[in-house]
mmCIF file of C-alpha atoms in Angstrom:
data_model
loop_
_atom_site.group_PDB
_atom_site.id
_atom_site.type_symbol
_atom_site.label_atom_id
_atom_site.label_comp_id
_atom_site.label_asym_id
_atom_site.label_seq_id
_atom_site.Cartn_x
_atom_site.Cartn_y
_atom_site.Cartn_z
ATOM 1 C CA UNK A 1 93.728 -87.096 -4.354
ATOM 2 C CA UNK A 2 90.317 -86.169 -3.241
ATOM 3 C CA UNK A 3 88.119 -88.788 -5.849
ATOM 4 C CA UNK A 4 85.128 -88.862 -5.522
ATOM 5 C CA UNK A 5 82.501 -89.578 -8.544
ATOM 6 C CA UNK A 6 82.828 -92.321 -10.462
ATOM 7 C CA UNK A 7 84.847 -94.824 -8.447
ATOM 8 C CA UNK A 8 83.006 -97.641 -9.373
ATOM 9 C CA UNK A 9 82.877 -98.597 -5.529
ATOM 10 C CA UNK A 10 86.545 -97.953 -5.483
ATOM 11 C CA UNK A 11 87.112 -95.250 -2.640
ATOM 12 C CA UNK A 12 87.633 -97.460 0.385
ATOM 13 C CA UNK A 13 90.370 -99.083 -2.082
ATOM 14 C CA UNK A 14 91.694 -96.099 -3.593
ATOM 15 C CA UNK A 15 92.357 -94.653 -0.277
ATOM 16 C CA UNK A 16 89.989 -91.630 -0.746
ATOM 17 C CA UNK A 17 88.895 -91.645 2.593
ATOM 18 C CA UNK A 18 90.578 -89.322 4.268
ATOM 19 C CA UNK A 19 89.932 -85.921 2.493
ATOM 20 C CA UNK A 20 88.999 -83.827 5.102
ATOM 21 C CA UNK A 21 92.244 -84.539 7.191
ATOM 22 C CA UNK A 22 94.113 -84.059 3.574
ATOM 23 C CA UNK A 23 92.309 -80.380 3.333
ATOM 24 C CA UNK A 24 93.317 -79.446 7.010
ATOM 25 C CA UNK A 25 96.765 -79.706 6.403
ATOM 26 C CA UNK A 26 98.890 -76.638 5.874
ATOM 27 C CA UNK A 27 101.371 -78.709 3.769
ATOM 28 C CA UNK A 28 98.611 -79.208 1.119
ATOM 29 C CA UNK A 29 98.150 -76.402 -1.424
ATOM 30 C CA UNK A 30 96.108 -78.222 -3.911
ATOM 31 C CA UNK A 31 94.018 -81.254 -5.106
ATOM 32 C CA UNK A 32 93.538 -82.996 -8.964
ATOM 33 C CA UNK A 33 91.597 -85.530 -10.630
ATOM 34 C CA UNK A 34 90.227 -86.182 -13.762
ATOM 35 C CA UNK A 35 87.091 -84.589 -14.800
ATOM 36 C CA UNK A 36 84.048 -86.926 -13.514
ATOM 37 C CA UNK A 37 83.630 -90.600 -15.980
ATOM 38 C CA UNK A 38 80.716 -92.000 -17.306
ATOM 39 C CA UNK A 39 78.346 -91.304 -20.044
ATOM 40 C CA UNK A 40 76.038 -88.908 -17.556
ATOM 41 C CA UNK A 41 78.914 -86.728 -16.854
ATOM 42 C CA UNK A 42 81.133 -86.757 -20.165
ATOM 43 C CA UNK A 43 78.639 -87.176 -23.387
ATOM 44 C CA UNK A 44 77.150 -84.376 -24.692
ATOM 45 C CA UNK A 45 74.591 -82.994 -22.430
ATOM 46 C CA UNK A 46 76.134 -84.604 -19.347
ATOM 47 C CA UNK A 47 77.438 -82.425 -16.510
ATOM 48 C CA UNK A 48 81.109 -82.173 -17.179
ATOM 49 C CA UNK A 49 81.810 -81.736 -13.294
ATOM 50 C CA UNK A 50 85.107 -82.445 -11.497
ATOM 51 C CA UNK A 51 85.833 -86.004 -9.956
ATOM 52 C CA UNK A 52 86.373 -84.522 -6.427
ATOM 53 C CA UNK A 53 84.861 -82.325 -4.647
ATOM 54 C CA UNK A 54 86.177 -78.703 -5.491
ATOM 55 C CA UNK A 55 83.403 -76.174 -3.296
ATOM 56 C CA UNK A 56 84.933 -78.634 0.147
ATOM 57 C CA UNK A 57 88.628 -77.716 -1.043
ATOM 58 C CA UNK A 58 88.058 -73.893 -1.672
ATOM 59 C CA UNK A 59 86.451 -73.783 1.866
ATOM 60 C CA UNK A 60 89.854 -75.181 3.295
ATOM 61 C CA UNK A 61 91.444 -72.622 1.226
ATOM 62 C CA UNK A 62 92.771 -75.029 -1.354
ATOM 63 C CA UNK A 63 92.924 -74.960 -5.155
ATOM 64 C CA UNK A 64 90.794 -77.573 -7.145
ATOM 65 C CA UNK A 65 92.605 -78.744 -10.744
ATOM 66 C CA UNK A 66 90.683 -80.390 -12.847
ATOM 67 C CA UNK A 67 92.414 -82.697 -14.991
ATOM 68 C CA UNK A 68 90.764 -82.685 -18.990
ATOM 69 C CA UNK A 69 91.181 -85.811 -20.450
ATOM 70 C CA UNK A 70 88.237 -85.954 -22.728
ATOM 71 C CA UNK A 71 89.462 -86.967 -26.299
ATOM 72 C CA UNK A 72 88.071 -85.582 -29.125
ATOM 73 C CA UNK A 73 86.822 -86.486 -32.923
ATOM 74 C CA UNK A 74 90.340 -86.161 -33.703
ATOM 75 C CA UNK A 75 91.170 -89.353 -31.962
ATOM 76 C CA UNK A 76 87.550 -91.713 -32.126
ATOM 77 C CA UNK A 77 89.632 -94.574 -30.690
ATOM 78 C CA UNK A 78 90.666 -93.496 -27.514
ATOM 79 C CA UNK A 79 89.287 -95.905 -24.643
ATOM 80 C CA UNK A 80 87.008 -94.647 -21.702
ATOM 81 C CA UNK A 81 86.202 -91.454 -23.119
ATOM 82 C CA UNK A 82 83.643 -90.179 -24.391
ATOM 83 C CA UNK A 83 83.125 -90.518 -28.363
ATOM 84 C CA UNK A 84 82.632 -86.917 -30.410
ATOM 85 C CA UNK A 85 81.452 -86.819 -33.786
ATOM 86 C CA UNK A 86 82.361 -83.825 -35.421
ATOM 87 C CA UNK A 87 84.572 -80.411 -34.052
ATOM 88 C CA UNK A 88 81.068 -78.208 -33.192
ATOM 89 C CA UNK A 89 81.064 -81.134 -29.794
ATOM 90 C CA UNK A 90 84.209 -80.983 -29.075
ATOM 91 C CA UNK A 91 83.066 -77.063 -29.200
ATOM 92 C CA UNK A 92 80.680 -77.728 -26.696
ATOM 93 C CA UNK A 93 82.522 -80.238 -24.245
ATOM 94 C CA UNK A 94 85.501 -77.787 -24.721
ATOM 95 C CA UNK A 95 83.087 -74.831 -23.394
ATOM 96 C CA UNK A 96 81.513 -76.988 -20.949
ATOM 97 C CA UNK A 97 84.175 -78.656 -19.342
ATOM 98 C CA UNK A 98 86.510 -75.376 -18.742
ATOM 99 C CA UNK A 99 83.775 -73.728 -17.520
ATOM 100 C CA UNK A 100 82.615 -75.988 -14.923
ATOM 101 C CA UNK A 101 86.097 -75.765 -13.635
ATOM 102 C CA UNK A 102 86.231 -72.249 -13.337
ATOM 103 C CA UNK A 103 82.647 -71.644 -12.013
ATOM 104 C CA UNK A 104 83.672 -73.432 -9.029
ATOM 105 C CA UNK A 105 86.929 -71.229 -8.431
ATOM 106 C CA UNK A 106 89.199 -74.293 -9.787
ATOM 107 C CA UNK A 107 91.504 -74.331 -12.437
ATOM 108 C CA UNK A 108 92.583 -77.404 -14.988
ATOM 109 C CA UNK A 109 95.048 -78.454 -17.711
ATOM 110 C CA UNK A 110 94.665 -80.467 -21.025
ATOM 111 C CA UNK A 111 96.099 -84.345 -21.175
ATOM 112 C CA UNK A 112 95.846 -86.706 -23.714
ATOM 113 C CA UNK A 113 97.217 -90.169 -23.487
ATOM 114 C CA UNK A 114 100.469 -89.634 -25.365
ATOM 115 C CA UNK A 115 101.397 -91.918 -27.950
ATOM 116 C CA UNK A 116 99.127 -93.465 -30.224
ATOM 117 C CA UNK A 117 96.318 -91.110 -29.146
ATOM 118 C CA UNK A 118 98.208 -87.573 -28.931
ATOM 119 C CA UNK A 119 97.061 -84.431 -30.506
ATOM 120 C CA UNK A 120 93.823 -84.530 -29.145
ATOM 121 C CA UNK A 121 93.180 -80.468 -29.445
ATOM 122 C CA UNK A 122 96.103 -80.229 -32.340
ATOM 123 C CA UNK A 123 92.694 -78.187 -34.409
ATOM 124 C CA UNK A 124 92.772 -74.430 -35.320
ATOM 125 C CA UNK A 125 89.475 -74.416 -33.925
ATOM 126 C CA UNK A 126 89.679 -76.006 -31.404
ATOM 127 C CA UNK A 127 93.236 -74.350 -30.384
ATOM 128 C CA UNK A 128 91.100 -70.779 -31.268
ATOM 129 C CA UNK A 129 87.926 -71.710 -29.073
ATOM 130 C CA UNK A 130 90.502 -72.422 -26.098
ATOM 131 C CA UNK A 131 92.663 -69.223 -26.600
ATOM 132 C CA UNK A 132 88.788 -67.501 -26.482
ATOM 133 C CA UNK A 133 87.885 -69.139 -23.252
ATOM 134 C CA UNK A 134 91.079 -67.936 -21.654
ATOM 135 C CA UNK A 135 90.913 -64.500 -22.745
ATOM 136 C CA UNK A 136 87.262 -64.950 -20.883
ATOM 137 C CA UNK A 137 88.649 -66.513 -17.986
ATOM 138 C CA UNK A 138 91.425 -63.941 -17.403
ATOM 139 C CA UNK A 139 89.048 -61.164 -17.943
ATOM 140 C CA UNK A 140 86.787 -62.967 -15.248
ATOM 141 C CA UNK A 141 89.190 -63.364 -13.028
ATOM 142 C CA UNK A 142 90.043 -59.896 -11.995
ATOM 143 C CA UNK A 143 86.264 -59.450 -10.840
ATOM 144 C CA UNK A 144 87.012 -61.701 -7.932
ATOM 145 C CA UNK A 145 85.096 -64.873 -7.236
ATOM 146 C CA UNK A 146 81.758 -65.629 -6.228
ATOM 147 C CA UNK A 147 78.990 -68.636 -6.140
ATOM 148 C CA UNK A 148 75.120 -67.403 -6.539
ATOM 149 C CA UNK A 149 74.482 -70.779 -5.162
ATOM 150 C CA UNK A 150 71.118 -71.312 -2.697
ATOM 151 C CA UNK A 151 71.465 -75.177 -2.196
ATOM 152 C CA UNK A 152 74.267 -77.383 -0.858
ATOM 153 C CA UNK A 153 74.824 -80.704 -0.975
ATOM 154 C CA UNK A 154 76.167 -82.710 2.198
ATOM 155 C CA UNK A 155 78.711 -85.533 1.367
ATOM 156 C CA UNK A 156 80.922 -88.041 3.330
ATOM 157 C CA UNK A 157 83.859 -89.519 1.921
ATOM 158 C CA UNK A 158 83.892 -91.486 5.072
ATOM 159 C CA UNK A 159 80.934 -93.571 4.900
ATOM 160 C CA UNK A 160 82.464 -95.846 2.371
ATOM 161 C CA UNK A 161 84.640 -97.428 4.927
ATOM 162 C CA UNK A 162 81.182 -98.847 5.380
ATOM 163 C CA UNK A 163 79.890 -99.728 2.292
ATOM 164 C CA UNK A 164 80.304 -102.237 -0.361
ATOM 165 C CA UNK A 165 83.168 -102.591 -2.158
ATOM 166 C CA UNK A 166 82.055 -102.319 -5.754
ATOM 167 C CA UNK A 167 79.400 -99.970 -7.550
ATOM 168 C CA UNK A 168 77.453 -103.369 -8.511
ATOM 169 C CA UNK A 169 76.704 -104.341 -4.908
ATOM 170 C CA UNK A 170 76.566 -101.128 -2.990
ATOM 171 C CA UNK A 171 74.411 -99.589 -5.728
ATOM 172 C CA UNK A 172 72.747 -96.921 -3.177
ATOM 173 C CA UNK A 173 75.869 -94.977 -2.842
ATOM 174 C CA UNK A 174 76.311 -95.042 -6.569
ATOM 175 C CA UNK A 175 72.585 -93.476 -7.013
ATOM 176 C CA UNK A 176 73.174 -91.093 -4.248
ATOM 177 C CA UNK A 177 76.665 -89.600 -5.614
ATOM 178 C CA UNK A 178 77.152 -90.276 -9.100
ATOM 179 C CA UNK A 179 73.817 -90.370 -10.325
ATOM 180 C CA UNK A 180 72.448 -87.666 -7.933
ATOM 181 C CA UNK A 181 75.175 -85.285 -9.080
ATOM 182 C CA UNK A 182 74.524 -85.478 -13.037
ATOM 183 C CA UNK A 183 71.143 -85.225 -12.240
ATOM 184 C CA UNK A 184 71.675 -81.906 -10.154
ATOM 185 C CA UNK A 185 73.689 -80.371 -12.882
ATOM 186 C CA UNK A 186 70.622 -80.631 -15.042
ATOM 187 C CA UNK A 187 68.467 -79.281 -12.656
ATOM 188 C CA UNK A 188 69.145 -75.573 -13.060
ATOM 189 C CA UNK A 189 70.222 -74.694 -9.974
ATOM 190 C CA UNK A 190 73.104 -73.125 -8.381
ATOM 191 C CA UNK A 191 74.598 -75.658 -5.974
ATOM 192 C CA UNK A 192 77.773 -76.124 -3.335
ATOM 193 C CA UNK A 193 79.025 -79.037 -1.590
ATOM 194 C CA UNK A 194 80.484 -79.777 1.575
ATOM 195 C CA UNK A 195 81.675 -82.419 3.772
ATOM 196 C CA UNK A 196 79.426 -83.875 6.318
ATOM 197 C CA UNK A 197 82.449 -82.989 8.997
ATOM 198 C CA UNK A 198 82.248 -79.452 7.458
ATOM 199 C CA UNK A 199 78.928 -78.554 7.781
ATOM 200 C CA UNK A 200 79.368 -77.160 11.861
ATOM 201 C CA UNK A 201 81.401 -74.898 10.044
ATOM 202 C CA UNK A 202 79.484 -73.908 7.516
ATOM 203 C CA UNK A 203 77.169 -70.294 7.292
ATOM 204 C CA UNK A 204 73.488 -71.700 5.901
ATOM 205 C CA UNK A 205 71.868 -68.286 6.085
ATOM 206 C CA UNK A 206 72.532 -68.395 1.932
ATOM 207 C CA UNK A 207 70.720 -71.718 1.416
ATOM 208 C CA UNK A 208 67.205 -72.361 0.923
ATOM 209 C CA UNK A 209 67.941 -76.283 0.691
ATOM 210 C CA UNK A 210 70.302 -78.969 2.251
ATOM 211 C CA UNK A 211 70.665 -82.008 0.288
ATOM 212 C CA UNK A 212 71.996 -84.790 2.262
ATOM 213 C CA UNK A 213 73.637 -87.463 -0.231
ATOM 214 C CA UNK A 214 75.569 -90.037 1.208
ATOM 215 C CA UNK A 215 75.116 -89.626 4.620
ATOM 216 C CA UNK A 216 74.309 -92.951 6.227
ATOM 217 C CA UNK A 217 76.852 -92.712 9.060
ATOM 218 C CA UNK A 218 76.145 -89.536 11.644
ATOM 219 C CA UNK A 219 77.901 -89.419 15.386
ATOM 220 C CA UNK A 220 75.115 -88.259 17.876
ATOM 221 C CA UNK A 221 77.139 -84.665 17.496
ATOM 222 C CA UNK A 222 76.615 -84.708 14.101
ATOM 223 C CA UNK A 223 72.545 -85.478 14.129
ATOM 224 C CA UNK A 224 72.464 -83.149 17.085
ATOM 225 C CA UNK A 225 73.635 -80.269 14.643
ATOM 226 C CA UNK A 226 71.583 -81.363 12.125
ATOM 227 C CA UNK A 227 68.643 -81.340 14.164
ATOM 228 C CA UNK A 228 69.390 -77.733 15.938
ATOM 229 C CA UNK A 229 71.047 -75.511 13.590
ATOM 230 C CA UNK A 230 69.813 -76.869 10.280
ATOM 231 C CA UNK A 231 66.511 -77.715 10.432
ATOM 232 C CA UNK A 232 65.328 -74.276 11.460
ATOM 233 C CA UNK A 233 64.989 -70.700 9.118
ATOM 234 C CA UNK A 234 62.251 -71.909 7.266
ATOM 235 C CA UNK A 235 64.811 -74.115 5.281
ATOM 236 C CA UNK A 236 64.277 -77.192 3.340
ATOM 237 C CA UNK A 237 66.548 -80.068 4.112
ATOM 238 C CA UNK A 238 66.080 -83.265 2.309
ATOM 239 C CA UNK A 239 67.701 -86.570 3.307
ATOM 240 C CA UNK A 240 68.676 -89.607 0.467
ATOM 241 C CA UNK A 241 68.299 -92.931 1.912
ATOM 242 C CA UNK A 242 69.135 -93.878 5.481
ATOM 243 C CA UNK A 243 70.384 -91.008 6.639
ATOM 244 C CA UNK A 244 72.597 -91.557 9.729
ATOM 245 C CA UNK A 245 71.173 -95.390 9.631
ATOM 246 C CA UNK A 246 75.042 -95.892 11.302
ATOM 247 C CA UNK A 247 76.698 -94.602 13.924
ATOM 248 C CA UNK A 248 80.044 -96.178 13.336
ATOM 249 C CA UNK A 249 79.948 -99.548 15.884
ATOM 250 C CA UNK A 250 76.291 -99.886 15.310
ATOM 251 C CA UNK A 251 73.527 -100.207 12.999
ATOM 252 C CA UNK A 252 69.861 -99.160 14.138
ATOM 253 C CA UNK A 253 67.334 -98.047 12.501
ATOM 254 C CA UNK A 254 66.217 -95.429 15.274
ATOM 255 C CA UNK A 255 69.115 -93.082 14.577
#
């Protein structure tokens, strides 16, 4: 639960609506999804991020898994995934993808599809560069976490109750998401997210920009807080598209 990139328009559908009631409940110790499709976020160069949204769980105190289903040269005909050439990328996705995970204080495990297309890592050197990156990870994790990050990015699973139903039509929220997202992973910086309904509780004094994303639906509350506690501190705040364009009932451009 807890999709997020690369739904193809699918969230209202999928029933991925609802994550910030999800992370609020004590019953819920962790979220998983697949590592984020598409050729921005899986070839070589792309981003490698997680589907979800894994900087909003960790501030509810949850655990992010990412799920690695990336095949390898091993297996060229897998479907959806991303095509390797030879073992040094699958080197490089291998090093890129576990790290994103653990950057962000998540975790992960390996899947391949099973029959027909098993064996994906079944490489000594691939099965050597993942017993490396462990050894890294374990000696990394007894240092404690911590995120350098100076920007954050605001998001709203919610707004796609208003939206679209497929990428194709609602093409906006696919540039400000998906798109926006691969593009910020290139950027060089250090970045967080949050959820729109998060951001109240949420200490800016770290951030030198706020990136609103997908935020075309804000209650009066909501732009009230933007307008009073974020837009102050010498901070830069940049808005993508319509922000708060919707209320909920109502359309107007004036908000």
């Amino acid at each position: 639960y807890g999709y997020f990139f690369m739904l193809f328009g699918r969230h209202a559908a999928g029933g991925h609506l609802a994550l910030g009631r999800v992370l609020r409940s004590p019953e819920v110790d962790y979220l998983s999804a697949p590592q984020a499709y598409g050729d921005a976020h899986r070839n070589v160069g792309g981003s490698g991020q997680s589907r979800g949204l894994p900087d909003a769980c960790r501030r509810h105190g949850k655990l992010w898994l990412d799920e690695n289903d990336q095949n390898t040269s091993l297996h060229q005909g897998a479907k959806f995934h991303t095509q390797t050439l030879t073992l040094d990328d699958d080197i490089a996705l291998l090093r890129r993808n576990l790290v994103s995970s653990f950057t962000r204080g998540g975790g992960l495990w390996f899947y391949d599809f099973g029959a027909g297309y098993g064996g994906w890592w079944n490489h000594p050197r691939l099965l050597d560069e993942i017993r490396q990156l462990r050894t890294l990870f374990e000696d990394r994790y007894r240092a404690g976490f911590a995120r350098d990050a100076d920007a954050l990015v605001v998001y709203d699973p919610a707004v796609f109750r208003h939206t679209a139903r497929t990428w194709r039509v609602d093409c906006v929220s696919h540039a400000c998401t998906d798109d926006l997202s691969a593009a910020l992973y290139r950027s060089g910086a250090c970045f967080d997210d949050v959820l729109l309904d998060d951001l109240p509780d949420t200490d800016l004094s770290r951030y030198k920009l706020v990136l609103f994303a997908n935020t075309f639906r804000m209650t009066e509350p909501q732009r009230a807080h933007v307008r009073d506690r974020v837009l102050r501190d010498n901070r830069h705040v940049a808005f993508i598209h319509l922000p708060a364009y919707t209320a909920g009932p109502r359309n107007d451009l004036p908000f």
